[in-house]
mmCIF file of C-alpha atoms in Angstrom:
data_model
loop_
_atom_site.group_PDB
_atom_site.id
_atom_site.type_symbol
_atom_site.label_atom_id
_atom_site.label_comp_id
_atom_site.label_asym_id
_atom_site.label_seq_id
_atom_site.Cartn_x
_atom_site.Cartn_y
_atom_site.Cartn_z
ATOM 1 C CA UNK A 215 13.556 12.078 6.239
ATOM 2 C CA UNK A 216 11.483 9.492 6.166
ATOM 3 C CA UNK A 217 7.836 11.527 6.292
ATOM 4 C CA UNK A 218 6.105 8.400 7.687
ATOM 5 C CA UNK A 219 7.527 6.622 10.660
ATOM 6 C CA UNK A 220 6.324 3.853 12.604
ATOM 7 C CA UNK A 221 7.039 2.144 16.150
ATOM 8 C CA UNK A 222 7.459 -0.042 17.056
ATOM 9 C CA UNK A 223 9.456 -1.745 14.128
ATOM 10 C CA UNK A 224 8.689 -5.367 15.792
ATOM 11 C CA UNK A 225 6.790 -6.679 18.929
ATOM 12 C CA UNK A 226 6.338 -9.690 20.273
ATOM 13 C CA UNK A 227 3.522 -10.516 22.136
ATOM 14 C CA UNK A 228 1.630 -13.308 24.069
ATOM 15 C CA UNK A 229 -1.695 -14.366 23.194
ATOM 16 C CA UNK A 230 -4.523 -12.146 25.247
ATOM 17 C CA UNK A 231 -1.824 -9.227 25.809
ATOM 18 C CA UNK A 232 -3.031 -5.445 23.786
ATOM 19 C CA UNK A 233 -0.679 -4.124 21.292
ATOM 20 C CA UNK A 234 -0.153 -0.354 20.782
ATOM 21 C CA UNK A 235 1.229 0.604 17.094
ATOM 22 C CA UNK A 236 2.169 4.334 16.533
ATOM 23 C CA UNK A 237 2.452 6.501 13.117
ATOM 24 C CA UNK A 238 4.177 9.871 13.090
ATOM 25 C CA UNK A 239 4.497 11.491 9.975
ATOM 26 C CA UNK A 240 5.968 14.750 8.869
ATOM 27 C CA UNK A 241 3.717 16.063 6.144
ATOM 28 C CA UNK A 242 0.680 17.533 6.072
ATOM 29 C CA UNK A 243 -1.559 14.998 4.532
ATOM 30 C CA UNK A 244 -5.767 14.474 3.670
ATOM 31 C CA UNK A 245 -5.979 11.242 4.884
ATOM 32 C CA UNK A 246 -4.247 8.450 6.958
ATOM 33 C CA UNK A 247 -5.397 4.738 6.592
ATOM 34 C CA UNK A 248 -3.709 1.691 8.726
ATOM 35 C CA UNK A 249 -3.500 -1.557 6.778
ATOM 36 C CA UNK A 250 -2.717 -5.393 7.288
ATOM 37 C CA UNK A 251 0.273 -6.935 4.688
ATOM 38 C CA UNK A 252 -0.581 -10.381 4.358
ATOM 39 C CA UNK A 253 2.642 -12.955 4.415
ATOM 40 C CA UNK A 254 1.988 -13.449 0.618
ATOM 41 C CA UNK A 255 1.996 -9.354 0.119
ATOM 42 C CA UNK A 256 -1.423 -8.358 -0.682
ATOM 43 C CA UNK A 257 -2.669 -5.553 1.576
ATOM 44 C CA UNK A 258 -5.993 -5.595 4.051
ATOM 45 C CA UNK A 259 -7.476 -2.262 4.841
ATOM 46 C CA UNK A 260 -7.851 -1.924 8.147
ATOM 47 C CA UNK A 261 -8.987 1.703 8.935
ATOM 48 C CA UNK A 262 -9.159 4.869 6.853
ATOM 49 C CA UNK A 263 -9.216 7.427 9.617
ATOM 50 C CA UNK A 264 -8.413 10.772 8.945
ATOM 51 C CA UNK A 265 -9.170 12.255 12.040
ATOM 52 C CA UNK A 266 -10.760 10.909 14.949
ATOM 53 C CA UNK A 267 -11.382 7.502 16.735
ATOM 54 C CA UNK A 268 -12.532 4.513 14.415
ATOM 55 C CA UNK A 269 -13.136 0.910 15.894
ATOM 56 C CA UNK A 270 -13.716 -2.362 14.321
ATOM 57 C CA UNK A 271 -13.904 -5.248 16.379
ATOM 58 C CA UNK A 272 -10.757 -5.423 18.650
ATOM 59 C CA UNK A 273 -8.841 -2.788 16.471
ATOM 60 C CA UNK A 274 -8.837 0.551 17.313
ATOM 61 C CA UNK A 275 -7.615 3.596 15.395
ATOM 62 C CA UNK A 276 -7.131 7.136 16.197
ATOM 63 C CA UNK A 277 -5.547 9.514 14.688
ATOM 64 C CA UNK A 278 -4.564 13.371 15.835
ATOM 65 C CA UNK A 279 -3.833 15.588 13.251
ATOM 66 C CA UNK A 280 -2.766 18.565 15.122
ATOM 67 C CA UNK A 281 0.068 16.248 16.853
ATOM 68 C CA UNK A 282 0.840 14.524 13.603
ATOM 69 C CA UNK A 283 0.173 10.998 14.689
ATOM 70 C CA UNK A 284 -1.933 8.209 14.286
ATOM 71 C CA UNK A 285 -2.132 4.760 16.598
ATOM 72 C CA UNK A 286 -3.653 0.790 16.035
ATOM 73 C CA UNK A 287 -4.792 -0.787 19.256
ATOM 74 C CA UNK A 288 -5.111 -4.556 19.141
ATOM 75 C CA UNK A 289 -6.987 -5.965 22.228
ATOM 76 C CA UNK A 290 -7.120 -9.142 23.385
ATOM 77 C CA UNK A 291 -4.454 -10.293 20.684
ATOM 78 C CA UNK A 292 -4.497 -13.375 18.949
ATOM 79 C CA UNK A 293 -1.964 -15.374 16.860
ATOM 80 C CA UNK A 294 -3.706 -14.576 13.884
ATOM 81 C CA UNK A 295 -3.055 -11.172 14.311
ATOM 82 C CA UNK A 296 0.479 -12.238 13.631
ATOM 83 C CA UNK A 297 1.994 -10.196 10.442
ATOM 84 C CA UNK A 298 2.551 -6.384 9.378
ATOM 85 C CA UNK A 299 0.985 -3.617 10.160
ATOM 86 C CA UNK A 300 1.070 -0.539 7.974
ATOM 87 C CA UNK A 301 0.097 3.103 7.877
ATOM 88 C CA UNK A 302 -0.053 5.394 5.067
ATOM 89 C CA UNK A 303 -0.848 9.005 4.629
ATOM 90 C CA UNK A 304 -1.767 10.324 1.666
ATOM 91 C CA UNK A 305 -1.790 14.076 -0.068
ATOM 92 C CA UNK A 306 -3.153 14.858 -3.394
ATOM 93 C CA UNK A 307 -1.346 12.533 -5.582
ATOM 94 C CA UNK A 308 0.796 10.547 -3.425
ATOM 95 C CA UNK A 309 0.248 7.504 -0.770
ATOM 96 C CA UNK A 310 3.457 7.269 1.504
ATOM 97 C CA UNK A 311 3.802 4.003 3.458
ATOM 98 C CA UNK A 312 6.122 3.842 6.722
ATOM 99 C CA UNK A 313 8.332 1.092 7.173
ATOM 100 C CA UNK A 314 5.646 -1.265 9.116
ATOM 101 C CA UNK A 315 5.451 -3.080 12.324
ATOM 102 C CA UNK A 316 5.990 -6.492 12.443
ATOM 103 C CA UNK A 317 3.807 -8.321 14.968
ATOM 104 C CA UNK A 318 3.978 -11.594 16.555
ATOM 105 C CA UNK A 319 1.925 -13.008 18.551
ATOM 106 C CA UNK A 320 2.742 -16.346 21.245
ATOM 107 C CA UNK A 321 0.064 -19.239 22.016
ATOM 108 C CA UNK B 205 -17.413 -8.502 -8.001
ATOM 109 C CA UNK B 206 -13.889 -7.289 -7.390
ATOM 110 C CA UNK B 207 -13.708 -3.697 -8.595
ATOM 111 C CA UNK B 208 -9.361 -3.807 -9.024
ATOM 112 C CA UNK B 209 -8.023 -6.867 -11.138
ATOM 113 C CA UNK B 210 -4.553 -7.274 -11.537
ATOM 114 C CA UNK B 211 -2.495 -9.687 -13.547
ATOM 115 C CA UNK B 212 -0.417 -11.683 -14.101
ATOM 116 C CA UNK B 213 -0.584 -12.735 -10.097
ATOM 117 C CA UNK B 214 3.457 -13.799 -10.877
ATOM 118 C CA UNK B 215 5.850 -13.679 -13.235
ATOM 119 C CA UNK B 216 9.515 -15.355 -13.731
ATOM 120 C CA UNK B 217 11.507 -13.854 -16.508
ATOM 121 C CA UNK B 218 14.737 -13.230 -17.686
ATOM 122 C CA UNK B 219 17.001 -10.629 -17.240
ATOM 123 C CA UNK B 220 16.691 -7.971 -20.150
ATOM 124 C CA UNK B 221 13.115 -9.548 -21.248
ATOM 125 C CA UNK B 222 10.152 -6.962 -21.443
ATOM 126 C CA UNK B 223 7.657 -6.878 -18.930
ATOM 127 C CA UNK B 224 4.141 -5.697 -18.949
ATOM 128 C CA UNK B 225 1.903 -6.018 -15.965
ATOM 129 C CA UNK B 226 -1.711 -4.621 -15.655
ATOM 130 C CA UNK B 227 -4.594 -3.547 -13.793
ATOM 131 C CA UNK B 228 -7.979 -2.899 -14.453
ATOM 132 C CA UNK B 229 -10.959 -0.920 -12.474
ATOM 133 C CA UNK B 230 -14.446 -1.790 -13.095
ATOM 134 C CA UNK B 231 -17.272 0.434 -12.565
ATOM 135 C CA UNK B 232 -15.608 3.960 -11.491
ATOM 136 C CA UNK B 233 -15.366 6.941 -13.298
ATOM 137 C CA UNK B 234 -12.038 8.644 -13.736
ATOM 138 C CA UNK B 235 -10.498 6.779 -10.835
ATOM 139 C CA UNK B 236 -6.964 8.282 -9.670
ATOM 140 C CA UNK B 237 -4.683 5.240 -10.540
ATOM 141 C CA UNK B 238 -0.952 4.240 -8.962
ATOM 142 C CA UNK B 239 1.471 2.085 -8.886
ATOM 143 C CA UNK B 240 3.647 0.526 -6.205
ATOM 144 C CA UNK B 241 6.571 -1.382 -6.092
ATOM 145 C CA UNK B 242 8.354 -3.485 -2.761
ATOM 146 C CA UNK B 243 11.323 -4.757 -2.753
ATOM 147 C CA UNK B 244 11.619 -8.388 -0.617
ATOM 148 C CA UNK B 245 11.875 -6.858 3.225
ATOM 149 C CA UNK B 246 11.602 -3.532 1.870
ATOM 150 C CA UNK B 247 9.290 -0.860 1.974
ATOM 151 C CA UNK B 248 6.376 0.296 -0.447
ATOM 152 C CA UNK B 249 7.102 2.722 -3.070
ATOM 153 C CA UNK B 250 5.047 4.464 -4.899
ATOM 154 C CA UNK B 251 5.957 4.300 -8.510
ATOM 155 C CA UNK B 252 3.831 6.462 -10.443
ATOM 156 C CA UNK B 253 0.238 7.924 -10.663
ATOM 157 C CA UNK B 254 -2.076 9.362 -13.060
ATOM 158 C CA UNK B 255 -5.236 11.027 -12.730
ATOM 159 C CA UNK B 256 -6.904 10.910 -16.273
ATOM 160 C CA UNK B 257 -6.578 8.925 -19.498
ATOM 161 C CA UNK B 258 -3.002 9.299 -21.043
ATOM 162 C CA UNK B 259 -1.033 11.018 -18.412
ATOM 163 C CA UNK B 260 1.126 9.287 -15.936
ATOM 164 C CA UNK B 261 3.296 10.939 -13.647
ATOM 165 C CA UNK B 262 6.569 9.202 -12.166
ATOM 166 C CA UNK B 263 7.332 9.429 -8.343
ATOM 167 C CA UNK B 264 10.228 7.433 -8.514
ATOM 168 C CA UNK B 265 12.619 6.297 -11.854
ATOM 169 C CA UNK B 266 12.932 2.200 -11.413
ATOM 170 C CA UNK B 267 13.923 2.204 -15.268
ATOM 171 C CA UNK B 268 10.124 1.395 -15.647
ATOM 172 C CA UNK B 269 7.348 2.804 -17.353
ATOM 173 C CA UNK B 270 3.650 2.996 -17.181
ATOM 174 C CA UNK B 271 0.761 4.118 -19.386
ATOM 175 C CA UNK B 272 -2.989 4.567 -18.949
ATOM 176 C CA UNK B 273 -4.722 3.780 -22.088
ATOM 177 C CA UNK B 274 -7.988 3.601 -21.227
ATOM 178 C CA UNK B 275 -9.772 5.027 -18.095
ATOM 179 C CA UNK B 276 -10.073 1.702 -16.193
ATOM 180 C CA UNK B 277 -6.812 0.673 -17.472
ATOM 181 C CA UNK B 278 -3.020 1.286 -16.254
ATOM 182 C CA UNK B 279 0.112 -0.772 -17.771
ATOM 183 C CA UNK B 280 3.453 -0.775 -15.998
ATOM 184 C CA UNK B 281 6.305 -2.223 -18.530
ATOM 185 C CA UNK B 282 9.680 -2.035 -19.224
ATOM 186 C CA UNK B 283 11.971 -3.215 -22.758
ATOM 187 C CA UNK B 284 14.731 -4.751 -20.484
ATOM 188 C CA UNK B 285 14.477 -6.250 -16.854
ATOM 189 C CA UNK B 286 16.901 -6.033 -14.245
ATOM 190 C CA UNK B 287 17.574 -8.036 -11.417
ATOM 191 C CA UNK B 288 16.417 -5.637 -9.110
ATOM 192 C CA UNK B 289 13.276 -4.911 -10.997
ATOM 193 C CA UNK B 290 12.085 -8.305 -8.606
ATOM 194 C CA UNK B 291 9.666 -8.058 -5.876
ATOM 195 C CA UNK B 292 6.125 -7.634 -5.280
ATOM 196 C CA UNK B 293 4.111 -4.957 -7.545
ATOM 197 C CA UNK B 294 0.140 -3.372 -6.341
ATOM 198 C CA UNK B 295 -2.055 -0.926 -8.248
ATOM 199 C CA UNK B 296 -4.377 0.745 -6.587
ATOM 200 C CA UNK B 297 -7.179 3.152 -7.274
ATOM 201 C CA UNK B 298 -9.495 6.168 -5.049
ATOM 202 C CA UNK B 299 -11.726 8.704 -6.015
ATOM 203 C CA UNK B 300 -11.677 12.102 -4.674
ATOM 204 C CA UNK B 301 -9.311 12.539 -1.019
ATOM 205 C CA UNK B 302 -10.491 9.679 0.106
ATOM 206 C CA UNK B 303 -9.731 5.646 0.996
ATOM 207 C CA UNK B 304 -6.975 4.282 -1.266
ATOM 208 C CA UNK B 305 -7.891 0.528 -2.349
ATOM 209 C CA UNK B 306 -5.515 -2.145 -3.806
ATOM 210 C CA UNK B 307 -5.579 -4.678 -5.756
ATOM 211 C CA UNK B 308 -4.051 -8.887 -5.173
ATOM 212 C CA UNK B 309 -0.722 -7.744 -6.550
ATOM 213 C CA UNK B 310 1.748 -9.609 -8.852
ATOM 214 C CA UNK B 311 4.647 -11.109 -7.713
ATOM 215 C CA UNK B 312 7.753 -10.880 -9.926
ATOM 216 C CA UNK B 313 11.181 -12.932 -9.689
ATOM 217 C CA UNK B 314 13.911 -11.943 -12.421
ATOM 218 C CA UNK B 315 16.318 -14.403 -13.010
#
């Protein structure tokens, strides 16, 4: 089965609403990262967060290793937040991605 | 200065033709290196990883090969391209069990 599962698969918001993206993993890891994938394909690293909570501007990431989950919270969404958000877990030699959450923020 | 550089940015190649994609890491000693591939609308899949010069491990077989001829260089290649090789290729690096950093990628179209 899939080792990294993201939910929801897609999300449509009105500008100003908050978003909660989830990542659940079924295997052990030594780190967790969240990325934003640009329409052209390149990745922007949002958080490297193996455990605990980290915040950057309107984005907050929380990883709870014991429960094998991580979340990405986007507050006061903007149209420029639209795109694909990916979570990835890493162990010694692999970086395993989820299928992503496709976020669309309406003006 | 950019730490990781991928080339070319984009390629259009014919089925059956050879391919070579490159990745260079600057200013880092003995990084772990990775190649990823993403079909249009698909999930990012790890293809290869390398922890040292001359050693490359395959994760997913896609009729591609990889080599690490220098500490700072990672090459992805094939002698005969298939239509199914089309997609987006990303190179990445990291040191120790820390954050992974990605290049800007190569868009490959096989016609």
